[in-house]
PDB file of C-alpha atoms in Angstrom:
ATOM      1  CA  ASN N1323      97.353 125.183 128.343  1.00 57.00           C
ATOM      2  CA  ALA N1324      95.723 124.699 124.921  1.00 73.00           C
ATOM      3  CA  GLY N1325      98.282 122.297 123.390  1.00 94.00           C
ATOM      4  CA  VAL N1326      97.481 122.056 119.672  1.00 97.00           C
ATOM      5  CA  THR N1327      94.730 124.247 118.252  1.00 97.00           C
ATOM      6  CA  GLN N1328      93.230 123.804 114.784  1.00 97.00           C
ATOM      7  CA  THR N1329      90.909 126.093 112.881  1.00 97.00           C
ATOM      8  CA  PRO N1330      88.347 125.770 111.469  1.00 97.00           C
ATOM      9  CA  LYS N1331      86.629 122.716 112.979  1.00 97.00           C
ATOM     10  CA  PHE N1332      84.297 122.215 110.018  1.00 97.00           C
ATOM     11  CA  GLN N1333      84.428 123.409 106.411  1.00 97.00           C
ATOM     12  CA  VAL N1334      82.516 122.739 103.213  1.00 98.00           C
ATOM     13  CA  LEU N1335      84.197 123.673  99.927  1.00 97.00           C
ATOM     14  CA  LYS N1336      83.156 123.484  96.322  1.00 98.00           C
ATOM     15  CA  THR N1337      85.427 121.686  93.892  1.00 98.00           C
ATOM     16  CA  GLY N1338      88.163 124.039  92.746  1.00 98.00           C
ATOM     17  CA  GLN N1339      87.997 126.380  95.731  1.00 98.00           C
ATOM     18  CA  SER N1340      91.048 126.978  97.881  1.00 97.00           C
ATOM     19  CA  MET N1341      91.463 127.182 101.625  1.00 97.00           C
ATOM     20  CA  THR N1342      94.058 127.111 104.380  1.00 98.00           C
ATOM     21  CA  LEU N1343      93.849 125.000 107.520  1.00 98.00           C
ATOM     22  CA  GLN N1344      95.538 126.592 110.489  1.00 97.00           C
ATOM     23  CA  CYS N1345      97.424 124.883 113.303  1.00 98.00           C
ATOM     24  CA  ALA N1346      99.156 126.401 116.301  1.00 97.00           C
ATOM     25  CA  GLN N1347     100.938 124.801 119.254  1.00 97.00           C
ATOM     26  CA  ASP N1348     101.925 126.466 122.488  1.00 95.00           C
ATOM     27  CA  MET N1349     104.306 123.781 123.777  1.00 94.00           C
ATOM     28  CA  ASN N1350     107.498 125.154 122.184  1.00 93.00           C
ATOM     29  CA  HIS N1351     107.974 121.945 120.188  1.00 93.00           C
ATOM     30  CA  ASN N1352     110.179 121.877 117.110  1.00 92.00           C
ATOM     31  CA  SER N1353     108.225 119.320 115.067  1.00 92.00           C
ATOM     32  CA  MET N1354     104.743 119.626 113.619  1.00 94.00           C
ATOM     33  CA  TYR N1355     102.761 117.286 111.381  1.00 95.00           C
ATOM     34  CA  TRP N1356      99.657 117.233 109.195  1.00 97.00           C
ATOM     35  CA  TYR N1357      97.687 113.980 108.867  1.00 96.00           C
ATOM     36  CA  ARG N1358      94.480 113.045 107.118  1.00 97.00           C
ATOM     37  CA  GLN N1359      92.169 110.346 108.443  1.00 97.00           C
ATOM     38  CA  ASP N1360      89.789 108.474 106.177  1.00 96.00           C
ATOM     39  CA  PRO N1361      87.472 105.566 107.027  1.00 89.00           C
ATOM     40  CA  GLY N1362      89.322 102.273 106.654  1.00 85.00           C
ATOM     41  CA  MET N1363      92.628 104.017 105.868  1.00 86.00           C
ATOM     42  CA  GLY N1364      93.921 105.146 109.215  1.00 88.00           C
ATOM     43  CA  LEU N1365      96.014 108.256 109.746  1.00 94.00           C
ATOM     44  CA  ARG N1366      98.262 109.131 106.824  1.00 94.00           C
ATOM     45  CA  LEU N1367     101.013 111.719 106.906  1.00 93.00           C
ATOM     46  CA  ILE N1368     100.634 114.591 104.434  1.00 96.00           C
ATOM     47  CA  TYR N1369     103.535 116.889 105.322  1.00 95.00           C
ATOM     48  CA  TYR N1370     105.748 117.483 108.302  1.00 93.00           C
ATOM     49  CA  SER N1371     108.104 120.099 109.627  1.00 93.00           C
ATOM     50  CA  ALA N1372     111.019 118.973 111.763  1.00 90.00           C
ATOM     51  CA  SER N1373     111.903 122.531 112.737  1.00 91.00           C
ATOM     52  CA  GLU N1374     111.081 126.130 111.946  1.00 92.00           C
ATOM     53  CA  GLY N1375     111.931 126.854 108.335  1.00 90.00           C
ATOM     54  CA  THR N1376     111.879 123.250 107.104  1.00 93.00           C
ATOM     55  CA  THR N1377     109.092 121.181 105.565  1.00 95.00           C
ATOM     56  CA  ASP N1378     109.050 117.729 103.962  1.00 93.00           C
ATOM     57  CA  LYS N1379     106.592 115.533 102.133  1.00 94.00           C
ATOM     58  CA  GLY N1380     104.911 112.628 103.824  1.00 92.00           C
ATOM     59  CA  GLU N1381     102.999 109.704 102.387  1.00 90.00           C
ATOM     60  CA  VAL N1382     100.203 111.631 100.601  1.00 95.00           C
ATOM     61  CA  PRO N1383     101.395 115.182  99.714  1.00 96.00           C
ATOM     62  CA  ASN N1384      99.772 115.615  96.279  1.00 97.00           C
ATOM     63  CA  GLY N1385      97.296 118.482  96.150  1.00 97.00           C
ATOM     64  CA  TYR N1386      98.596 120.149  99.311  1.00 98.00           C
ATOM     65  CA  ASN N1387     101.116 122.786 100.280  1.00 97.00           C
ATOM     66  CA  VAL N1388     102.360 123.774 103.723  1.00 98.00           C
ATOM     67  CA  SER N1389     103.960 126.717 105.428  1.00 97.00           C
ATOM     68  CA  ARG N1390     105.839 126.710 108.721  1.00 96.00           C
ATOM     69  CA  LEU N1391     105.182 130.318 109.544  1.00 87.00           C
ATOM     70  CA  ASN N1392     107.128 130.294 112.802  1.00 95.00           C
ATOM     71  CA  LYS N1393     107.811 127.824 115.602  1.00 95.00           C
ATOM     72  CA  ARG N1394     104.177 127.913 116.738  1.00 96.00           C
ATOM     73  CA  GLU N1395     102.266 127.761 113.470  1.00 97.00           C
ATOM     74  CA  PHE N1396     102.054 125.221 110.636  1.00 98.00           C
ATOM     75  CA  SER N1397      99.412 125.725 107.956  1.00 98.00           C
ATOM     76  CA  LEU N1398      98.078 123.375 105.290  1.00 98.00           C
ATOM     77  CA  ARG N1399      96.765 124.788 102.018  1.00 98.00           C
ATOM     78  CA  LEU N1400      94.531 123.237  99.407  1.00 97.00           C
ATOM     79  CA  GLU N1401      94.975 125.246  96.221  1.00 94.00           C
ATOM     80  CA  SER N1402      92.187 123.630  94.195  1.00 97.00           C
ATOM     81  CA  ALA N1403      90.045 121.346  96.318  1.00 97.00           C
ATOM     82  CA  ALA N1404      88.862 118.001  94.953  1.00 98.00           C
ATOM     83  CA  PRO N1405      86.230 115.595  96.322  1.00 97.00           C
ATOM     84  CA  SER N1406      89.059 113.123  97.057  1.00 97.00           C
ATOM     85  CA  GLN N1407      90.301 115.587  99.675  1.00 98.00           C
ATOM     86  CA  THR N1408      87.152 115.137 101.746  1.00 98.00           C
ATOM     87  CA  SER N1409      88.584 113.934 105.025  1.00 98.00           C
ATOM     88  CA  VAL N1410      89.327 114.762 108.635  1.00 98.00           C
ATOM     89  CA  TYR N1411      92.616 116.608 109.004  1.00 98.00           C
ATOM     90  CA  PHE N1412      94.716 116.476 112.148  1.00 98.00           C
ATOM     91  CA  CYS N1413      97.669 118.556 113.161  1.00 97.00           C
ATOM     92  CA  ALA N1414     100.101 117.003 115.637  1.00 95.00           C
ATOM     93  CA  SER N1415     103.233 118.006 117.476  1.00 94.00           C
ATOM     94  CA  PRO N1416     105.594 115.590 119.247  1.00 90.00           C
ATOM     95  CA  GLN N1417     107.842 116.646 122.070  1.00 83.00           C
ATOM     96  CA  GLY N1418     110.825 115.069 120.317  1.00 78.00           C
ATOM     97  CA  ARG N1419     112.002 111.870 118.685  1.00 74.00           C
ATOM     98  CA  ALA N1420     110.149 108.774 119.943  1.00 73.00           C
ATOM     99  CA  THR N1421     107.990 110.779 122.310  1.00 82.00           C
ATOM    100  CA  GLU N1422     104.257 111.264 122.489  1.00 88.00           C
ATOM    101  CA  ALA N1423     102.613 113.438 119.876  1.00 91.00           C
ATOM    102  CA  PHE N1424      99.875 115.859 120.875  1.00 94.00           C
ATOM    103  CA  PHE N1425      97.001 116.114 118.432  1.00 96.00           C
ATOM    104  CA  GLY N1426      94.554 118.865 117.678  1.00 97.00           C
ATOM    105  CA  GLN N1427      90.797 118.297 117.605  1.00 96.00           C
ATOM    106  CA  GLY N1428      90.708 117.990 113.846  1.00 97.00           C
ATOM    107  CA  THR N1429      89.154 119.790 110.878  1.00 97.00           C
ATOM    108  CA  ARG N1430      86.331 117.993 109.125  1.00 97.00           C
ATOM    109  CA  LEU N1431      86.493 119.036 105.462  1.00 98.00           C
ATOM    110  CA  THR N1432      83.894 118.190 102.845  1.00 98.00           C
ATOM    111  CA  VAL N1433      84.494 118.995  99.174  1.00 98.00           C
ATOM    112  CA  VAL N1434      81.371 118.894  97.015  1.00 97.00           C
TER     113      VAL N1434
ATOM    114  CA  GLU I 198     108.648  99.594 104.194  1.00 80.00           C
ATOM    115  CA  ASP I 199     107.388 100.247 107.728  1.00 85.00           C
ATOM    116  CA  GLN I 200     103.943  98.761 108.329  1.00 91.00           C
ATOM    117  CA  VAL I 201     101.444  98.410 111.155  1.00 96.00           C
ATOM    118  CA  THR I 202      98.516  95.979 111.170  1.00 97.00           C
ATOM    119  CA  GLN I 203      95.915  96.035 113.907  1.00 98.00           C
ATOM    120  CA  SER I 204      93.423  93.304 114.733  1.00 98.00           C
ATOM    121  CA  PRO I 205      90.587  92.881 115.134  1.00 98.00           C
ATOM    122  CA  GLU I 206      89.059  95.822 113.266  1.00 97.00           C
ATOM    123  CA  ALA I 207      86.190  95.882 115.761  1.00 97.00           C
ATOM    124  CA  LEU I 208      85.626  94.257 119.127  1.00 98.00           C
ATOM    125  CA  ARG I 209      82.463  94.103 121.187  1.00 98.00           C
ATOM    126  CA  LEU I 210      82.754  93.219 124.852  1.00 98.00           C
ATOM    127  CA  GLN I 211      80.433  92.995 127.789  1.00 98.00           C
ATOM    128  CA  GLU I 212      81.343  95.100 130.776  1.00 98.00           C
ATOM    129  CA  GLY I 213      83.891  93.139 132.809  1.00 97.00           C
ATOM    130  CA  GLU I 214      84.895  90.861 129.917  1.00 98.00           C
ATOM    131  CA  SER I 215      88.683  91.122 129.550  1.00 98.00           C
ATOM    132  CA  SER I 216      90.349  90.901 126.132  1.00 98.00           C
ATOM    133  CA  SER I 217      93.380  91.970 124.082  1.00 98.00           C
ATOM    134  CA  LEU I 218      93.992  94.082 120.994  1.00 98.00           C
ATOM    135  CA  ASN I 219      96.860  93.188 118.679  1.00 98.00           C
ATOM    136  CA  CYS I 220      99.317  95.386 116.795  1.00 98.00           C
ATOM    137  CA  SER I 221     101.740  93.641 114.429  1.00 98.00           C
ATOM    138  CA  TYR I 222     104.527  95.733 112.966  1.00 96.00           C
ATOM    139  CA  THR I 223     107.493  95.691 110.638  1.00 93.00           C
ATOM    140  CA  VAL I 224     109.957  98.528 110.968  1.00 89.00           C
ATOM    141  CA  SER I 225     113.581  99.201 110.079  1.00 84.00           C
ATOM    142  CA  GLY I 226     114.848  99.600 113.631  1.00 87.00           C
ATOM    143  CA  LEU I 227     112.200 100.378 116.233  1.00 91.00           C
ATOM    144  CA  ARG I 228     112.554 103.768 117.847  1.00 91.00           C
ATOM    145  CA  GLY I 229     109.221 103.518 119.649  1.00 93.00           C
ATOM    146  CA  LEU I 230     105.750 101.943 119.552  1.00 96.00           C
ATOM    147  CA  PHE I 231     102.812 104.089 120.585  1.00 96.00           C
ATOM    148  CA  TRP I 232      99.244 103.448 121.656  1.00 97.00           C
ATOM    149  CA  TYR I 233      96.578 106.129 121.313  1.00 97.00           C
ATOM    150  CA  ARG I 234      92.911 106.288 122.165  1.00 98.00           C
ATOM    151  CA  GLN I 235      90.524 108.180 119.866  1.00 97.00           C
ATOM    152  CA  ASP I 236      86.971 109.128 120.789  1.00 97.00           C
ATOM    153  CA  PRO I 237      84.461 110.016 118.042  1.00 95.00           C
ATOM    154  CA  GLY I 238      84.970 113.525 116.682  1.00 94.00           C
ATOM    155  CA  LYS I 239      88.210 114.055 118.605  1.00 95.00           C
ATOM    156  CA  GLY I 240      91.924 113.822 118.025  1.00 96.00           C
ATOM    157  CA  PRO I 241      93.982 110.841 119.193  1.00 97.00           C
ATOM    158  CA  GLU I 242      94.993 110.911 122.847  1.00 96.00           C
ATOM    159  CA  PHE I 243      98.310 109.414 123.919  1.00 95.00           C
ATOM    160  CA  LEU I 244      98.282 106.308 126.130  1.00 96.00           C
ATOM    161  CA  PHE I 245     101.686 104.566 126.099  1.00 94.00           C
ATOM    162  CA  THR I 246     105.121 104.431 124.509  1.00 95.00           C
ATOM    163  CA  LEU I 247     107.106 101.178 124.436  1.00 96.00           C
ATOM    164  CA  TYR I 248     110.733 101.135 123.351  1.00 94.00           C
ATOM    165  CA  SER I 249     112.084  97.593 123.572  1.00 95.00           C
ATOM    166  CA  ALA I 250     110.903  93.976 123.562  1.00 96.00           C
ATOM    167  CA  GLY I 251     109.775  92.805 126.969  1.00 97.00           C
ATOM    168  CA  GLU I 252     108.692  96.231 128.108  1.00 97.00           C
ATOM    169  CA  GLU I 253     105.260  96.613 129.733  1.00 98.00           C
ATOM    170  CA  LYS I 254     103.270  99.669 130.816  1.00 97.00           C
ATOM    171  CA  GLU I 255     100.004  99.976 132.710  1.00 97.00           C
ATOM    172  CA  LYS I 256      97.381 102.619 133.193  1.00 95.00           C
ATOM    173  CA  GLU I 257      94.188 101.842 135.066  1.00 95.00           C
ATOM    174  CA  ARG I 258      92.525  98.922 133.206  1.00 97.00           C
ATOM    175  CA  LEU I 259      94.991  99.021 130.295  1.00 98.00           C
ATOM    176  CA  LYS I 260      98.293  97.190 129.961  1.00 98.00           C
ATOM    177  CA  ALA I 261     100.543  97.389 126.903  1.00 98.00           C
ATOM    178  CA  THR I 262     103.217  94.821 126.105  1.00 98.00           C
ATOM    179  CA  LEU I 263     105.832  94.591 123.363  1.00 98.00           C
ATOM    180  CA  THR I 264     107.674  91.827 121.530  1.00 96.00           C
ATOM    181  CA  LYS I 265     109.978  92.100 118.520  1.00 94.00           C
ATOM    182  CA  LYS I 266     107.052  91.646 116.131  1.00 96.00           C
ATOM    183  CA  GLU I 267     103.916  92.782 117.923  1.00 98.00           C
ATOM    184  CA  SER I 268     102.323  94.651 120.755  1.00 98.00           C
ATOM    185  CA  PHE I 269      99.232  93.845 122.761  1.00 98.00           C
ATOM    186  CA  LEU I 270      96.882  96.174 124.554  1.00 98.00           C
ATOM    187  CA  HIS I 271      95.234  94.166 127.316  1.00 98.00           C
ATOM    188  CA  ILE I 272      91.992  95.504 128.739  1.00 98.00           C
ATOM    189  CA  THR I 273      91.028  94.094 132.110  1.00 98.00           C
ATOM    190  CA  ALA I 274      87.420  94.269 133.297  1.00 98.00           C
ATOM    191  CA  PRO I 275      86.493  97.000 130.791  1.00 98.00           C
ATOM    192  CA  LYS I 276      83.822  99.593 131.453  1.00 98.00           C
ATOM    193  CA  PRO I 277      81.551 101.354 128.923  1.00 98.00           C
ATOM    194  CA  GLU I 278      83.745 104.455 129.144  1.00 97.00           C
ATOM    195  CA  ASP I 279      86.602 102.415 127.629  1.00 98.00           C
ATOM    196  CA  SER I 280      84.660 102.367 124.345  1.00 98.00           C
ATOM    197  CA  ALA I 281      86.807 104.104 121.721  1.00 98.00           C
ATOM    198  CA  THR I 282      89.062 103.403 118.768  1.00 97.00           C
ATOM    199  CA  TYR I 283      92.555 102.348 119.814  1.00 98.00           C
ATOM    200  CA  LEU I 284      95.387 103.251 117.459  1.00 98.00           C
ATOM    201  CA  CYS I 285      98.850 101.741 117.306  1.00 97.00           C
ATOM    202  CA  ALA I 286     101.778 103.553 115.684  1.00 95.00           C
ATOM    203  CA  VAL I 287     105.484 102.896 115.217  1.00 93.00           C
ATOM    204  CA  GLN I 288     108.435 105.132 114.651  1.00 90.00           C
ATOM    205  CA  GLY I 289     111.577 103.659 113.117  1.00 87.00           C
ATOM    206  CA  TYR I 290     115.135 104.804 112.658  1.00 82.00           C
ATOM    207  CA  GLY I 291     115.264 104.504 108.893  1.00 68.00           C
ATOM    208  CA  GLY I 292     112.169 103.945 106.794  1.00 55.00           C
ATOM    209  CA  SER I 293     109.310 106.407 106.446  1.00 55.00           C
ATOM    210  CA  GLN I 294     111.732 109.209 107.266  1.00 59.00           C
ATOM    211  CA  GLY I 295     111.511 108.323 110.942  1.00 64.00           C
ATOM    212  CA  ASN I 296     107.915 109.465 111.172  1.00 82.00           C
ATOM    213  CA  LEU I 297     104.947 107.867 112.923  1.00 87.00           C
ATOM    214  CA  ILE I 298     103.236 105.122 110.914  1.00 90.00           C
ATOM    215  CA  PHE I 299      99.728 104.326 112.136  1.00 94.00           C
ATOM    216  CA  GLY I 300      97.598 101.208 111.938  1.00 96.00           C
ATOM    217  CA  LYS I 301      93.946 101.471 110.987  1.00 96.00           C
ATOM    218  CA  GLY I 302      92.790 101.024 114.560  1.00 97.00           C
ATOM    219  CA  THR I 303      90.547  98.717 116.567  1.00 97.00           C
ATOM    220  CA  LYS I 304      87.095 100.024 117.441  1.00 97.00           C
ATOM    221  CA  LEU I 305      86.173  98.797 120.913  1.00 98.00           C
ATOM    222  CA  SER I 306      82.591  98.793 122.171  1.00 98.00           C
ATOM    223  CA  VAL I 307      81.870  97.860 125.773  1.00 98.00           C
ATOM    224  CA  LYS I 308      78.241  97.180 126.611  1.00 97.00           C
ATOM    225  CA  PRO I 309      76.894  97.519 130.153  1.00 96.00           C
TER     226      PRO I 309
END
């Protein structure tokens, strides 16, 4: 039982390049989330999807786009990477409202 | 606005030295308060959910308690393997679109 799987684990981009972070969950959950974690800032919500076919902005959505491809997959895209997007990105999926969220192992992204 | 403040930012303990971590919160109607453990280079791992003031939960050397304004994570006779960053998060009924709001965490180091 893999839970939440993120790819890639590490990535280095040049400023202006684009990339897509992939997330898949095998728990048949409706909700999926993308967070970024920066030193001294804690986990901040970028985008979330309450169900297949819906997406909404979180606290820090600028510079990102998302796609809920199906119930299993939720991708995060950086169209034109900036150094300020250097961070660790986590995908998460809760079982339901006010229940535990399962996190992936994270993607460590560096933009130079 | 929903907010979570954790203290202290860092805590160093000797093995066997019990202590407590604090999580103060403001939320528009508490749906749930969550504690997670995060090891370096990994995603957060769920520990507890608390739903109402007065509730307590225990797991091995950890005990979480909840009041209307704060939660404590008590660590009894800690061991070096308890070293990690402990994250507190809240989910409310109204603000922040009902999503998880995280504190910045408390980094715990337990020396043998």
